Coordinates of C-alpha atoms and ligand atoms in Angstrom, one line a residue:
X15 CA 69.4 1.7 -49.0
X16 CA 66.7 0.9 -51.5
X17 CA 65.6 3.6 -53.8
X18 CA 62.0 3.2 -53.1
X19 CA 62.6 4.3 -49.7
X20 CA 64.7 7.4 -50.9
X21 CA 61.8 8.3 -53.0
X22 CA 59.4 7.9 -50.3
X23 CA 61.4 10.2 -47.8
X24 CA 61.8 12.7 -50.6
X25 CA 58.0 12.7 -51.0
X26 CA 57.4 13.2 -47.2
X27 CA 59.4 16.4 -47.5
X28 CA 58.0 17.4 -50.7
X29 CA 61.2 17.2 -52.4
X30 CA 62.1 16.7 -55.9
X31 CA 64.7 14.2 -56.6
X32 CA 66.6 13.1 -60.0
X33 CA 68.5 10.2 -61.1
X34 CA 71.1 9.6 -63.8
X35 CA 71.6 6.5 -66.0
X36 CA 74.6 5.6 -67.6
X37 CA 76.0 2.6 -69.8
X38 CA 79.1 0.3 -69.8
X39 CA 81.7 2.0 -72.0
X40 CA 83.3 0.2 -74.8
X41 CA 87.2 0.8 -73.8
X42 CA 89.0 1.1 -70.5
X43 CA 89.5 4.8 -71.4
X44 CA 86.0 5.2 -71.6
X45 CA 85.3 3.4 -68.6
X46 CA 87.9 5.5 -66.7
X47 CA 86.1 8.8 -68.2
X48 CA 82.8 7.5 -67.1
X49 CA 83.9 7.4 -63.4
X50 CA 85.3 10.8 -63.5
X51 CA 82.1 12.1 -64.9
X52 CA 80.1 10.1 -62.4
X53 CA 82.3 11.6 -59.5
X54 CA 81.0 15.2 -60.8
X55 CA 77.4 14.2 -61.5
X56 CA 77.3 12.5 -58.1
X57 CA 78.5 15.4 -56.3
X58 CA 75.0 17.0 -57.2
X59 CA 73.3 14.1 -55.0
X60 CA 71.1 12.3 -57.2
X61 CA 68.8 9.9 -55.3
X62 CA 70.4 6.9 -57.7
X63 CA 72.5 6.2 -60.4
X64 CA 71.8 3.5 -62.7
X65 CA 74.0 1.2 -65.2
X66 CA 72.6 -0.8 -67.9
X67 CA 73.2 -4.3 -68.7
X68 CA 74.3 -4.9 -72.4
X69 CA 72.0 -6.5 -74.9
X70 CA 72.3 -10.2 -74.4
X71 CA 74.3 -9.9 -71.2
X72 CA 77.1 -8.9 -73.5
X73 CA 78.6 -6.4 -70.5
X74 CA 77.8 -8.7 -67.5
X75 CA 81.1 -8.8 -65.9
X76 CA 81.9 -4.8 -66.7
X77 CA 78.4 -4.0 -65.7
X78 CA 78.9 -5.8 -62.5
X79 CA 82.3 -4.1 -62.0
X80 CA 80.9 -0.7 -62.8
X81 CA 77.9 -1.3 -60.3
X82 CA 80.6 -2.2 -57.5
X83 CA 82.7 0.8 -58.0
X84 CA 79.8 3.2 -58.5
X85 CA 78.4 2.1 -55.1
X86 CA 81.4 1.6 -53.0
X87 CA 84.0 4.1 -54.8
X88 CA 81.8 6.7 -56.2
X89 CA 79.5 6.3 -53.2
X90 CA 76.2 6.7 -55.0
X91 CA 73.4 4.7 -54.5
X92 CA 73.3 2.2 -57.5
X93 CA 70.8 0.4 -59.4
X94 CA 71.9 -2.3 -61.9
X95 CA 70.0 -3.4 -64.7
X96 CA 69.6 -7.0 -65.1
X97 CA 68.2 -8.8 -68.0
X98 CA 67.2 -12.2 -68.6
X99 CA 68.1 -12.5 -72.2
X100 CA 70.5 -15.3 -72.5
X101 CA 71.0 -15.8 -68.8
X102 CA 70.5 -19.0 -67.4
X103 CA 69.1 -18.6 -63.6
X104 CA 72.7 -19.4 -62.2
X105 CA 74.1 -16.5 -64.3
X106 CA 71.2 -14.3 -62.8
X107 CA 72.0 -15.7 -59.5
X108 CA 75.7 -14.9 -59.9
X109 CA 74.9 -11.2 -60.7
X110 CA 72.1 -10.8 -57.8
X111 CA 74.7 -12.6 -55.3
X112 CA 77.7 -10.5 -56.4
X113 CA 75.7 -7.0 -56.0
X114 CA 74.1 -8.2 -52.7
X115 CA 77.8 -9.0 -51.3
X116 CA 78.8 -5.5 -52.5
X117 CA 76.2 -3.7 -50.7
X118 CA 73.9 -2.7 -53.4
X119 CA 70.2 -3.1 -53.0
X120 CA 68.4 -1.9 -56.1
X121 CA 67.9 -3.8 -59.3
X122 CA 65.9 -3.0 -62.4
X123 CA 64.7 -6.2 -63.7
X124 CA 64.3 -6.7 -67.4
X125 CA 63.7 -8.9 -69.9
X126 CA 66.0 -7.7 -72.3
X127 CA 66.3 -7.0 -76.2
X128 CA 67.8 -9.5 -78.4
X129 CA 71.5 -9.5 -78.7
X130 CA 72.9 -7.7 -82.0
X131 CA 71.9 -9.7 -85.1
X132 CA 68.9 -11.3 -83.6
X133 CA 65.6 -9.8 -83.9
X134 CA 63.5 -12.1 -81.5
X135 CA 64.0 -12.7 -77.8
X136 CA 64.6 -16.3 -77.1
X137 CA 64.1 -17.9 -73.7
X138 CA 67.3 -20.0 -72.7
X139 CA 66.6 -23.4 -71.3
X140 CA 65.8 -23.0 -67.6
X141 CA 65.7 -19.3 -67.9
X142 CA 63.0 -16.9 -67.8
X143 CA 60.4 -15.6 -70.2
X144 CA 59.7 -12.0 -69.4
X145 CA 60.5 -9.3 -66.8
X146 CA 57.7 -10.5 -64.6
X147 CA 59.3 -13.9 -64.2
X148 CA 62.5 -12.2 -63.3
X149 CA 60.6 -10.0 -60.6
X150 CA 59.1 -13.1 -59.2
X151 CA 62.4 -14.8 -59.2
X152 CA 64.1 -12.3 -57.2
X153 CA 61.5 -11.9 -54.6
X154 CA 61.2 -15.6 -54.2
X155 CA 65.0 -16.2 -53.8
X156 CA 66.1 -12.8 -52.0
X157 CA 63.0 -12.0 -50.1
X158 CA 63.0 -8.3 -49.3
X159 CA 66.6 -7.6 -49.6
X160 CA 66.4 -5.8 -52.9
X161 CA 64.1 -2.9 -54.2
X162 CA 63.1 -3.9 -57.7
X163 CA 62.3 -1.6 -60.4
X164 CA 60.5 -2.5 -63.7
X165 CA 60.4 -0.9 -67.3
X166 CA 57.1 1.0 -68.1
X167 CA 56.0 2.1 -71.4
X168 CA 54.1 5.2 -71.7
X169 CA 53.1 4.5 -75.5
X170 CA 53.3 0.8 -74.9
X171 CA 56.1 -1.7 -75.6
X172 CA 57.6 -1.2 -79.1
X173 CA 56.4 -4.8 -79.9
X174 CA 52.8 -3.7 -79.3
X175 CA 53.0 -0.6 -81.6
X176 CA 52.4 -1.0 -85.4
X177 CA 55.1 -0.3 -88.0
X178 CA 53.1 2.9 -89.1
X179 CA 53.2 3.9 -85.2
X180 CA 50.3 3.7 -82.7
X181 CA 48.7 0.9 -80.6
X182 CA 45.3 -0.5 -80.4
X183 CA 43.6 0.0 -77.2
X184 CA 43.3 -3.6 -76.5
X185 CA 47.3 -4.0 -76.7
X186 CA 47.8 -0.9 -74.7
X187 CA 45.3 -2.1 -72.0
X188 CA 47.0 -5.6 -72.0
X189 CA 50.7 -3.9 -71.7
X190 CA 49.3 -2.1 -68.8
X191 CA 47.7 -4.9 -67.2
X192 CA 50.8 -6.9 -67.5
X193 CA 52.8 -4.1 -65.8
X194 CA 50.4 -4.3 -63.1
X195 CA 51.1 -7.8 -62.7
X196 CA 55.0 -7.0 -62.5
X197 CA 54.2 -4.6 -59.5
X198 CA 52.0 -7.2 -57.9
X199 CA 54.8 -9.8 -58.2
X200 CA 57.0 -7.6 -56.0
X201 CA 58.3 -4.5 -58.1
X202 CA 58.0 -1.5 -56.2
X203 CA 59.1 1.3 -58.7
X204 CA 58.5 1.9 -62.4
X205 CA 60.9 3.8 -64.8
X206 CA 59.6 4.8 -68.0
X207 CA 60.8 4.4 -71.4
X208 CA 61.9 7.7 -73.3
X209 CA 59.1 9.8 -74.6
X210 CA 58.7 13.2 -76.1
X211 CA 55.0 13.7 -75.7
X212 CA 54.4 14.9 -72.1
X213 CA 50.8 14.3 -72.3
X214 CA 51.1 10.5 -73.2
X215 CA 53.4 10.3 -70.1
X216 CA 50.7 12.0 -68.1
X217 CA 48.0 10.1 -69.4
X218 CA 49.9 6.8 -68.8
X219 CA 50.3 7.5 -65.0
X220 CA 46.4 8.6 -64.9
X221 CA 45.7 5.0 -66.6
X222 CA 47.9 3.1 -64.2
X223 CA 46.5 4.5 -61.6
X224 CA 43.1 3.8 -62.7
X225 CA 44.1 -0.1 -62.8
X226 CA 45.5 0.0 -59.2
X227 CA 49.2 0.9 -59.9
X228 CA 50.2 2.8 -56.9
X229 CA 53.8 2.7 -56.9
X230 CA 56.0 5.9 -58.0
X231 CA 56.2 6.2 -61.9
X232 CA 59.6 7.9 -62.6
X233 CA 59.6 9.5 -66.3
X234 CA 62.6 8.7 -68.3
X235 CA 63.9 11.7 -70.1
X236 CA 66.5 11.6 -72.6
X237 CA 67.8 14.8 -73.5
X238 CA 68.3 15.3 -77.2
X239 CA 72.2 15.6 -77.5
X240 CA 72.5 14.9 -81.3
X241 CA 70.2 14.7 -84.3
X242 CA 70.8 11.5 -85.7
X243 CA 71.1 9.7 -82.4
X244 CA 67.9 11.2 -81.5
X245 CA 66.3 9.8 -85.0
X246 CA 68.1 6.4 -84.2
X247 CA 66.7 6.1 -80.7
X248 CA 63.2 7.1 -81.4
X249 CA 63.0 5.0 -84.6
X250 CA 64.2 1.9 -82.5
X251 CA 61.8 2.7 -79.6
X252 CA 58.9 3.5 -82.1
X253 CA 58.5 7.0 -79.9
X254 CA 56.3 9.4 -81.0
X255 CA 57.5 12.8 -82.0
X256 CA 55.3 15.7 -81.5
X257 CA 54.9 17.9 -84.8
X258 CA 56.5 20.8 -83.0
X259 CA 59.5 19.0 -82.1
X260 CA 60.1 17.9 -85.7
X261 CA 59.5 21.4 -87.0
X262 CA 62.2 22.7 -84.4
X263 CA 64.6 20.5 -85.4
X264 CA 64.5 20.4 -89.1
X265 CA 66.5 23.6 -89.8
X266 CA 69.2 23.0 -87.0
X267 CA 69.5 19.3 -87.6
X268 CA 73.2 20.0 -88.9
X269 CA 74.0 22.2 -86.2
X270 CA 75.1 20.0 -83.2
X271 CA 75.4 22.8 -80.7
X272 CA 71.9 24.1 -81.7
X273 CA 70.5 20.9 -81.4
X274 CA 72.1 20.3 -78.0
X275 CA 70.6 23.7 -76.6
X276 CA 67.3 23.0 -78.0
X277 CA 67.3 19.4 -76.3
X278 CA 68.1 21.4 -73.3
X279 CA 65.2 23.5 -73.8
X280 CA 63.0 20.7 -74.4
X281 CA 64.0 18.7 -71.7
X282 CA 63.5 21.7 -69.3
X283 CA 59.9 22.3 -70.7
X284 CA 58.9 18.7 -70.3
X285 CA 60.3 18.5 -66.7
X286 CA 58.6 21.4 -65.8
X287 CA 55.3 20.4 -66.9
X288 CA 55.6 17.0 -65.3
X289 CA 56.7 18.4 -62.0
X290 CA 53.7 20.9 -62.2
X291 CA 51.4 17.7 -62.3
X292 CA 52.8 16.9 -59.0
X293 CA 55.1 14.0 -59.9
X294 CA 58.3 14.8 -58.1
X295 CA 60.9 12.1 -59.5
X296 CA 62.9 12.6 -62.8
X297 CA 65.2 10.1 -64.4
X298 CA 67.7 11.3 -66.9
X299 CA 69.0 9.2 -69.6
X300 CA 72.5 10.6 -69.8
X301 CA 74.0 8.6 -72.8
X302 CA 77.1 8.9 -70.3
X303 CA 77.0 12.6 -71.0
X304 CA 76.7 15.1 -68.3
X305 CA 76.3 18.7 -69.7
X306 CA 72.6 18.4 -71.0
X307 CA 71.5 16.5 -68.0
X308 CA 73.0 18.9 -65.5
X309 CA 71.6 22.0 -67.6
X310 CA 68.3 20.9 -67.2
X311 CA 68.6 20.3 -63.6
X312 CA 70.0 23.7 -63.2
X313 CA 67.4 25.3 -65.3
X314 CA 64.9 23.7 -62.9
X315 CA 66.6 24.9 -59.9
X316 CA 67.1 21.5 -58.9
X317 CA 70.9 21.9 -58.6
X318 CA 73.2 24.8 -58.1
X319 CA 77.0 24.5 -59.2
X320 CA 77.8 27.0 -56.1
X321 CA 75.8 25.0 -53.6
X322 CA 77.1 21.6 -53.8
X323 CA 76.5 20.3 -50.1
X324 CA 78.6 17.5 -48.5
X325 CA 76.7 15.2 -46.0
X326 CA 80.0 15.0 -44.2
X327 CA 83.6 16.1 -45.0
X328 CA 84.2 12.9 -46.6
X329 CA 82.1 11.4 -49.1
X330 CA 79.4 8.9 -47.4
X331 CA 79.1 5.6 -48.9
X332 CA 76.1 4.0 -50.2
X333 CA 76.8 0.7 -49.5
X334 CA 74.2 -0.7 -47.1
X335 CA 76.5 -2.2 -44.6
X336 CA 78.3 1.2 -44.2
X337 CA 75.1 3.6 -43.9
X338 CA 75.6 4.1 -40.4
X339 CA 79.6 5.0 -40.6
X340 CA 79.8 8.6 -39.6
X341 CA 83.6 8.7 -38.1
X342 CA 86.8 8.4 -40.0
X343 CA 90.7 9.0 -39.2
X344 CA 91.8 12.2 -41.0
X345 CA 94.8 10.6 -42.4
X346 CA 93.2 9.0 -45.6
X347 CA 91.2 12.3 -46.3
X348 CA 92.8 12.6 -49.7
X349 CA 92.9 8.9 -50.3
X350 CA 89.1 8.1 -49.6
X351 CA 89.4 5.2 -52.3
X352 CA 92.1 3.5 -50.4
X353 CA 90.5 4.0 -47.0
X354 CA 87.3 2.4 -48.3
X355 CA 89.3 -0.5 -49.9
X356 CA 91.5 -1.1 -46.5
X357 CA 88.1 -1.0 -44.4
X358 CA 86.1 -3.1 -46.7
X359 CA 86.3 -6.2 -44.3
X360 CA 85.1 -4.5 -41.2
X361 CA 81.8 -6.3 -39.8
X362 CA 80.9 -2.8 -38.1
X363 CA 81.8 0.9 -39.1
X364 CA 82.5 3.5 -36.4
X365 CA 79.1 5.3 -35.6
X366 CA 78.7 8.3 -33.2
X367 CA 82.4 8.0 -31.9
X368 CA 85.4 6.3 -33.3
X369 CA 85.7 4.6 -30.0
X370 CA 88.1 2.1 -28.8
X371 CA 90.2 1.1 -31.5
X372 CA 93.1 -0.4 -30.0
X373 CA 93.4 -3.1 -32.7
X374 CA 91.6 -1.8 -36.1
X375 CA 92.0 -4.4 -38.4
X376 CA 93.1 -2.5 -41.5
X377 CA 93.2 -4.7 -44.5
X378 CA 97.0 -5.1 -45.6
X379 CA 98.4 -2.9 -48.2
X380 CA 98.3 -4.2 -51.5
X381 CA 99.0 -2.8 -55.2
X382 CA 95.7 -1.7 -55.2
X383 CA 96.3 1.2 -52.8
X384 CA 98.9 2.4 -55.4
X385 CA 96.8 2.4 -58.6
X386 CA 95.8 5.3 -60.4
X387 CA 93.6 6.2 -62.8
X388 CA 95.2 6.3 -66.3
X389 CA 94.4 10.0 -66.7
X390 CA 96.0 10.8 -63.2
X391 CA 99.0 8.6 -64.3
X392 CA 99.4 10.9 -67.1
X393 CA 99.2 14.0 -65.2
X394 CA 101.6 12.7 -62.3
X395 CA 103.9 11.7 -64.8
X396 CA 103.8 15.0 -66.5
X397 CA 104.2 16.9 -63.3
X398 CA 106.1 15.0 -61.0
X399 CA 108.5 12.6 -63.2
X400 CA 111.0 15.4 -63.5
X401 CA 114.8 14.9 -62.8
X402 CA 115.6 15.5 -59.0
X403 CA 119.1 16.8 -58.2
X404 CA 118.6 17.3 -54.4
X405 CA 115.8 17.4 -51.5
X406 CA 115.4 21.1 -52.9
X407 CA 113.8 19.7 -55.9
X408 CA 111.3 17.8 -53.8
X409 CA 110.8 20.7 -51.7
X410 CA 109.9 22.7 -55.1
X411 CA 107.3 20.0 -56.0
X412 CA 105.3 20.0 -52.6
X413 CA 105.5 24.0 -52.5
X414 CA 104.3 24.3 -56.0
X415 CA 101.4 21.9 -55.4
X416 CA 100.2 24.0 -52.4
X417 CA 100.3 27.3 -54.3
X418 CA 98.4 25.6 -57.2
X419 CA 101.1 25.5 -59.8
X420 CA 100.9 21.6 -59.9
X421 CA 97.5 20.0 -59.9
X422 CA 98.2 16.4 -59.2
X423 CA 99.8 15.0 -55.9
X424 CA 101.2 11.6 -55.5
X425 CA 99.7 11.5 -51.9
X426 CA 96.1 12.2 -53.2
X427 CA 93.3 10.7 -55.2
X428 CA 91.4 13.8 -55.3
X429 CA 91.6 16.7 -58.2
X430 CA 93.9 19.5 -57.0
X431 CA 93.4 21.4 -53.7
X432 CA 90.0 21.1 -52.0
X433 CA 88.1 24.3 -51.4
X434 CA 88.9 24.6 -47.6
X435 CA 92.7 24.3 -48.3
X436 CA 92.6 27.1 -50.7
X437 CA 91.9 29.4 -47.5
X438 CA 95.5 28.4 -46.2
X439 CA 97.3 27.5 -49.5
X440 CA 99.7 30.4 -49.0
X441 CA 100.9 29.3 -45.6
X442 CA 101.2 25.9 -46.7
X443 CA 103.4 26.9 -49.4
X444 CA 105.8 28.8 -46.8
X445 CA 105.7 25.7 -44.5
X446 CA 106.6 23.6 -47.7
X447 CA 109.3 26.0 -48.7
X448 CA 110.9 25.4 -45.2
X449 CA 111.2 21.7 -45.7
X450 CA 108.2 20.2 -44.1
X451 CA 106.3 18.4 -47.2
X452 CA 102.7 18.7 -46.4
X453 CA 100.2 15.8 -47.4
X454 CA 97.0 16.8 -45.5
X455 CA 95.8 19.6 -43.8
X456 CA 92.7 21.6 -42.5
X457 CA 92.0 25.4 -41.2
X458 CA 90.7 26.1 -37.8
X459 CA 87.0 26.5 -38.1
X460 CA 85.0 28.0 -35.1
X461 CA 81.2 27.9 -35.6
X462 CA 81.1 28.5 -39.6
X463 CA 77.6 27.8 -41.0
X464 CA 77.2 24.3 -42.1
X465 CA 76.4 25.3 -45.7
X466 CA 79.4 27.3 -46.3
X467 CA 80.6 26.4 -49.7
X468 CA 84.3 26.2 -48.5
X469 CA 83.8 24.4 -44.9
X470 CA 80.5 23.7 -44.5
X471 CA 79.2 19.7 -44.5
X472 CA 75.9 18.3 -43.2
X473 CA 73.3 20.4 -44.8
X474 CA 72.0 24.0 -43.8
X475 CA 70.9 24.8 -40.4
X476 CA 73.8 24.0 -38.5
X477 CA 77.3 25.1 -37.4
X478 CA 80.6 23.5 -38.1
X479 CA 84.0 23.5 -36.2
X480 CA 87.4 22.2 -36.7
X481 CA 90.9 22.0 -35.5
X482 CA 93.6 23.3 -37.5
X483 CA 95.6 20.1 -38.7
X484 CA 98.7 19.6 -40.3
X485 CA 100.6 16.5 -41.7
X486 CA 103.7 16.4 -43.3
X487 CA 107.4 14.9 -43.7
X488 CA 110.2 16.3 -42.3
X489 CA 113.6 15.5 -41.7
X490 CA 114.9 14.7 -37.8
X491 CA 116.4 17.9 -37.6
X492 CA 113.4 20.0 -38.4
X493 CA 111.4 17.7 -36.2
X494 CA 113.6 18.4 -33.3
X495 CA 113.2 22.1 -33.7
X496 CA 109.4 21.8 -34.1
X497 CA 109.4 19.5 -30.8
X498 CA 111.1 22.5 -29.0
X499 CA 108.6 24.9 -30.2
X500 CA 105.6 22.9 -29.2
X501 CA 107.2 23.0 -25.7
X502 CA 105.9 26.6 -25.5
X503 CA 102.5 25.8 -26.9
X504 CA 100.4 23.7 -25.0
X505 CA 97.4 23.5 -27.1
X506 CA 99.4 21.8 -30.1
X507 CA 99.8 18.0 -29.9
X508 CA 101.7 15.8 -32.3
X509 CA 102.5 12.2 -33.3
X510 CA 105.8 11.8 -35.4
X511 CA 107.0 8.6 -36.7
X512 CA 109.7 7.3 -39.1
X513 CA 109.5 4.5 -41.4
X514 CA 111.3 2.1 -39.1
X515 CA 108.5 3.0 -36.4
X516 CA 110.3 5.2 -33.9
X517 CA 107.7 7.1 -32.5
X518 CA 107.8 10.7 -30.7
X519 CA 104.7 12.2 -29.4
X520 CA 103.0 14.2 -26.7
X521 CA 100.0 12.3 -26.6
X522 CA 99.2 9.0 -25.3
X523 CA 99.3 5.9 -28.0
X524 CA 95.4 5.4 -28.0
X525 CA 94.4 9.1 -27.2
X526 CA 91.8 10.1 -30.1
X527 CA 91.2 13.4 -30.7
X528 CA 88.0 14.8 -32.5
X529 CA 89.2 17.2 -34.7
X530 CA 86.0 18.0 -37.0
X531 CA 82.5 18.5 -35.5
X532 CA 79.2 19.8 -36.1
X533 CA 76.2 20.8 -34.2
X534 CA 72.9 20.6 -36.2
X535 CA 69.3 21.0 -35.1
X536 CA 67.8 18.5 -33.0
X537 CA 70.6 16.1 -33.3
X538 CA 73.6 14.7 -31.4
X539 CA 76.8 16.5 -32.0
X540 CA 78.4 14.8 -35.3
X541 CA 82.2 14.5 -35.2
X542 CA 83.2 12.8 -38.6
X543 CA 87.0 13.2 -38.4
X544 CA 89.5 12.0 -35.8
X545 CA 93.0 11.7 -35.2
X546 CA 93.5 8.2 -33.7
X547 CA 97.4 7.5 -32.9
X548 CA 96.7 3.5 -33.6
X549 CA 95.5 4.2 -37.1
X550 CA 98.3 6.7 -37.7
X551 CA 100.7 3.9 -37.1
X552 CA 98.6 1.9 -40.2
X553 CA 98.5 4.8 -41.9
X554 CA 102.1 5.6 -41.8
X555 CA 103.0 2.6 -43.8
X556 CA 100.8 3.7 -46.8
X557 CA 102.2 7.2 -46.5
X558 CA 106.0 6.3 -46.6
X559 CA 105.2 3.6 -49.2
X560 CA 103.9 6.4 -51.7
X561 CA 107.5 7.7 -51.9
X562 CA 108.4 4.9 -53.7
X563 CA 105.2 3.4 -55.1
X564 CA 103.6 6.6 -55.9
X565 CA 106.5 8.8 -57.1
X566 CA 109.9 6.7 -57.4
X567 CA 108.0 4.2 -59.6
X568 CA 107.7 7.1 -62.4
X569 CA 111.5 6.8 -62.9
X570 CA 113.3 4.2 -64.8
X571 CA 115.5 1.7 -62.7
X572 CA 118.8 3.4 -61.8
X573 CA 117.7 6.8 -61.9
X574 CA 119.5 9.2 -59.4
X575 CA 116.2 10.9 -58.5
X576 CA 114.9 7.6 -57.4
X577 CA 117.8 7.5 -54.9
X578 CA 116.9 10.8 -53.5
X579 CA 113.2 10.1 -52.8
X580 CA 114.7 6.9 -51.2
X581 CA 116.9 8.9 -48.8
X582 CA 113.8 11.0 -47.8
X583 CA 111.7 7.9 -47.2
X584 CA 114.3 6.2 -45.1
X585 CA 115.3 9.1 -43.1
X586 CA 112.3 11.5 -42.6
X587 CA 109.6 11.5 -39.9
X588 CA 105.8 11.6 -40.8
X589 CA 104.0 14.2 -38.5
X590 CA 100.5 14.7 -37.6
X591 CA 100.1 18.0 -35.8
X592 CA 96.7 19.4 -34.3
X593 CA 96.4 23.0 -32.8
X594 CA 93.6 22.0 -30.2
X595 CA 93.0 25.8 -29.7
X596 CA 90.7 26.1 -32.7
X597 CA 89.4 29.5 -31.1
X598 CA 92.8 31.6 -30.9
X599 CA 95.5 29.2 -32.1
X600 CA 98.0 29.6 -34.7
X601 CA 99.4 26.5 -36.0
X602 CA 101.8 28.2 -38.5
X603 CA 103.2 30.5 -36.1
X604 CA 105.5 27.6 -34.7
X605 CA 107.3 27.2 -38.0
X606 CA 108.1 30.8 -38.2
X607 CA 111.6 30.5 -36.5
X608 CA 112.6 27.3 -38.4
Ligands
FAD728 P1 58.9 -7.6 -70.0 O1 58.5 -7.3 -68.8 O2 59.1 -9.1 -70.2 O3 57.7 -6.9 -71.1 C1 58.0 -6.6 -72.3 C2 56.4 -6.5 -73.1 O4 56.0 -7.8 -73.4 C3 55.4 -6.0 -72.2 O5 55.4 -4.6 -72.2 C4 54.5 -6.6 -72.8 O6 53.9 -5.9 -74.0 C5 54.7 -7.8 -73.3 N1 54.6 -9.1 -72.3 C6 55.7 -9.9 -71.9 N2 55.3 -10.8 -70.8 C7 53.7 -10.5 -71.0 C8 52.6 -11.5 -70.7 N3 52.9 -12.4 -69.9 N4 51.5 -10.8 -70.6 C9 51.1 -10.0 -71.8 N5 52.3 -9.2 -72.3 C10 53.5 -9.4 -72.0 N6 67.7 -3.5 -72.4 C11 68.7 -4.1 -72.3 O7 69.0 -4.8 -72.8 N7 69.6 -3.6 -71.0 C12 69.3 -2.6 -70.3 O8 69.9 -2.2 -69.4 C13 68.0 -2.2 -70.7 N8 67.4 -1.1 -69.6 C14 66.1 -0.5 -69.8 C15 65.6 0.8 -68.9 C16 64.4 1.0 -69.0 C17 63.9 2.1 -68.2 C18 63.5 0.6 -70.1 C19 62.1 1.1 -70.4 C20 64.3 -0.3 -71.2 C21 65.3 -1.1 -70.8 N9 65.8 -2.0 -71.7 C22 67.0 -2.7 -71.6 C23 65.1 -2.4 -73.1 C24 64.3 -3.6 -72.6 O9 64.8 -4.6 -72.3 C25 63.4 -3.8 -73.8 O10 62.4 -2.8 -74.0 C26 62.8 -5.2 -73.8 O11 62.1 -5.3 -75.2 C27 61.6 -5.4 -72.7 O12 62.1 -5.3 -71.6 P2 61.0 -5.6 -70.4 O13 61.6 -5.7 -69.0 O14 60.3 -4.4 -70.6 O15 60.0 -6.8 -70.7

């Protein structure tokens, strides 16, 4: 979706929105840490996040890659910066075509600064001379597909500012007139350069309106995180520093913590003043750090750690091709990235109902589905690569995970147990200790408020429901006992399958079962997760493969632990169990005599 549409929607509802800017880190570890931070920050529902384009195109490939993952894996509306410095038109089009294919609809079109070591921008042969050229090119070549943002300079562009600071009225007005040309050429949003004098920003907005710029102007707020960085950045941008800020920083400049606390205070006060003037959008230059940006938003009451609301039980992708998607099989609940990658090629995504999925064309399993972030690799190695003497040791690992003693899990891409799982973790621990190795579950819910912190989704005002669900591996012997118990419990449906595809079930091969649904004011009933037997047969290959590629792979070749895991993989069944009586059912009772 275009950011401008989101901002307009929010304006209609008189809602304040905010966004976060990141830059591509220099190392692989840095990139991985950034994704973790983005995931946390994205859970606060920013209207978008943007990623910068390194000076002179130095980060082109990385910026493209990060943009793609932001949009499609972190699932946050993404705006990619694109500069024309050092960029022939073919390279610019390659970047735009790439993000278009990846379902990204937002670009921040810039001229760019000269690469390190050069002090003047040089137009490449056949390239563009300024941001305006780039805006015009995007509109001419891509029509209305992209939402285009441009940079605005409340104190005028640094080139217009004299070395002593300050800008002539003539230069300021010429800068404004040029900004209007960028908007007239097709930009629909302005994000400003950082500033620390809020009055200058407010005057800039007023002056823009006077010359007929009507699009939203989003203030770029850079929280002061550290004194030296602040001095460097404001020096580079020739930013005016009000005296009171200099005075406040001088005595604390060597105390990082005090500087950061002041930065949060100052950022909060600046935003309060901006909001009090009716401006409802804030853009935070995070410098890839989360604390100060989040603290400011918390001070403003725009976010609340305890009220992170989920639009769905799973995170909805921002990709323009998937915006209508609202149903998924429950099996990938703990492996959303894998699900996204295996469904990437779908032309349509289930909307309203899962429907007839007799032949869902899931992408083939590749190594991609088993790749882990480095930090997760470390954690899994630490927690799971322990010598196994028998299946008893396997049982202990699964049990400890449910009891919170182990934080990582080979079958999960998520960090630890989810809030709703914590409601049933003791029961799960007991089931695991009986030799049912659980990998997915949800408790029964009968009409909880949709903003409940543990099971809510879809925002306030509605009610959510779900059937108790449990998915696990167990031996044939345990499965037989379970099947026997199910005979006396008509509300329980199950599908079990082993690695070889031998199937045991009391439901038809295509009977789809909605296991989560929500009732909201003035809306049709939503049913975002289903148990679909056809998809289960696809999922089972992935689930069985994890014994080897997620866990066994942690041991050296020939290690006896590998053998134990192989035996489980080859002889156990994967079982999906639903208690359809979400009002009175007790799914866990059926394990009591096993
Ligand atoms: P332009 O739109 O070309 O304008 C720059 C200035 O030149 C204008 O303000 C105006 O004063 C003058 N000018 C240009 N053409 C004309 C004309 N025809 N008539 C009159 N005046 C003219 N840099 C990066 O390298 N990567 C990034 O990701 C990046 N992100 C940024 C994000 C924001 C929000 C901002 C504010 C800046 C960002 N920059 C980034 C820095 C930016 O590239 C520099 O400030 C650069 O010097 C100008 O870029 P621009 O798009 O504003 O340039």
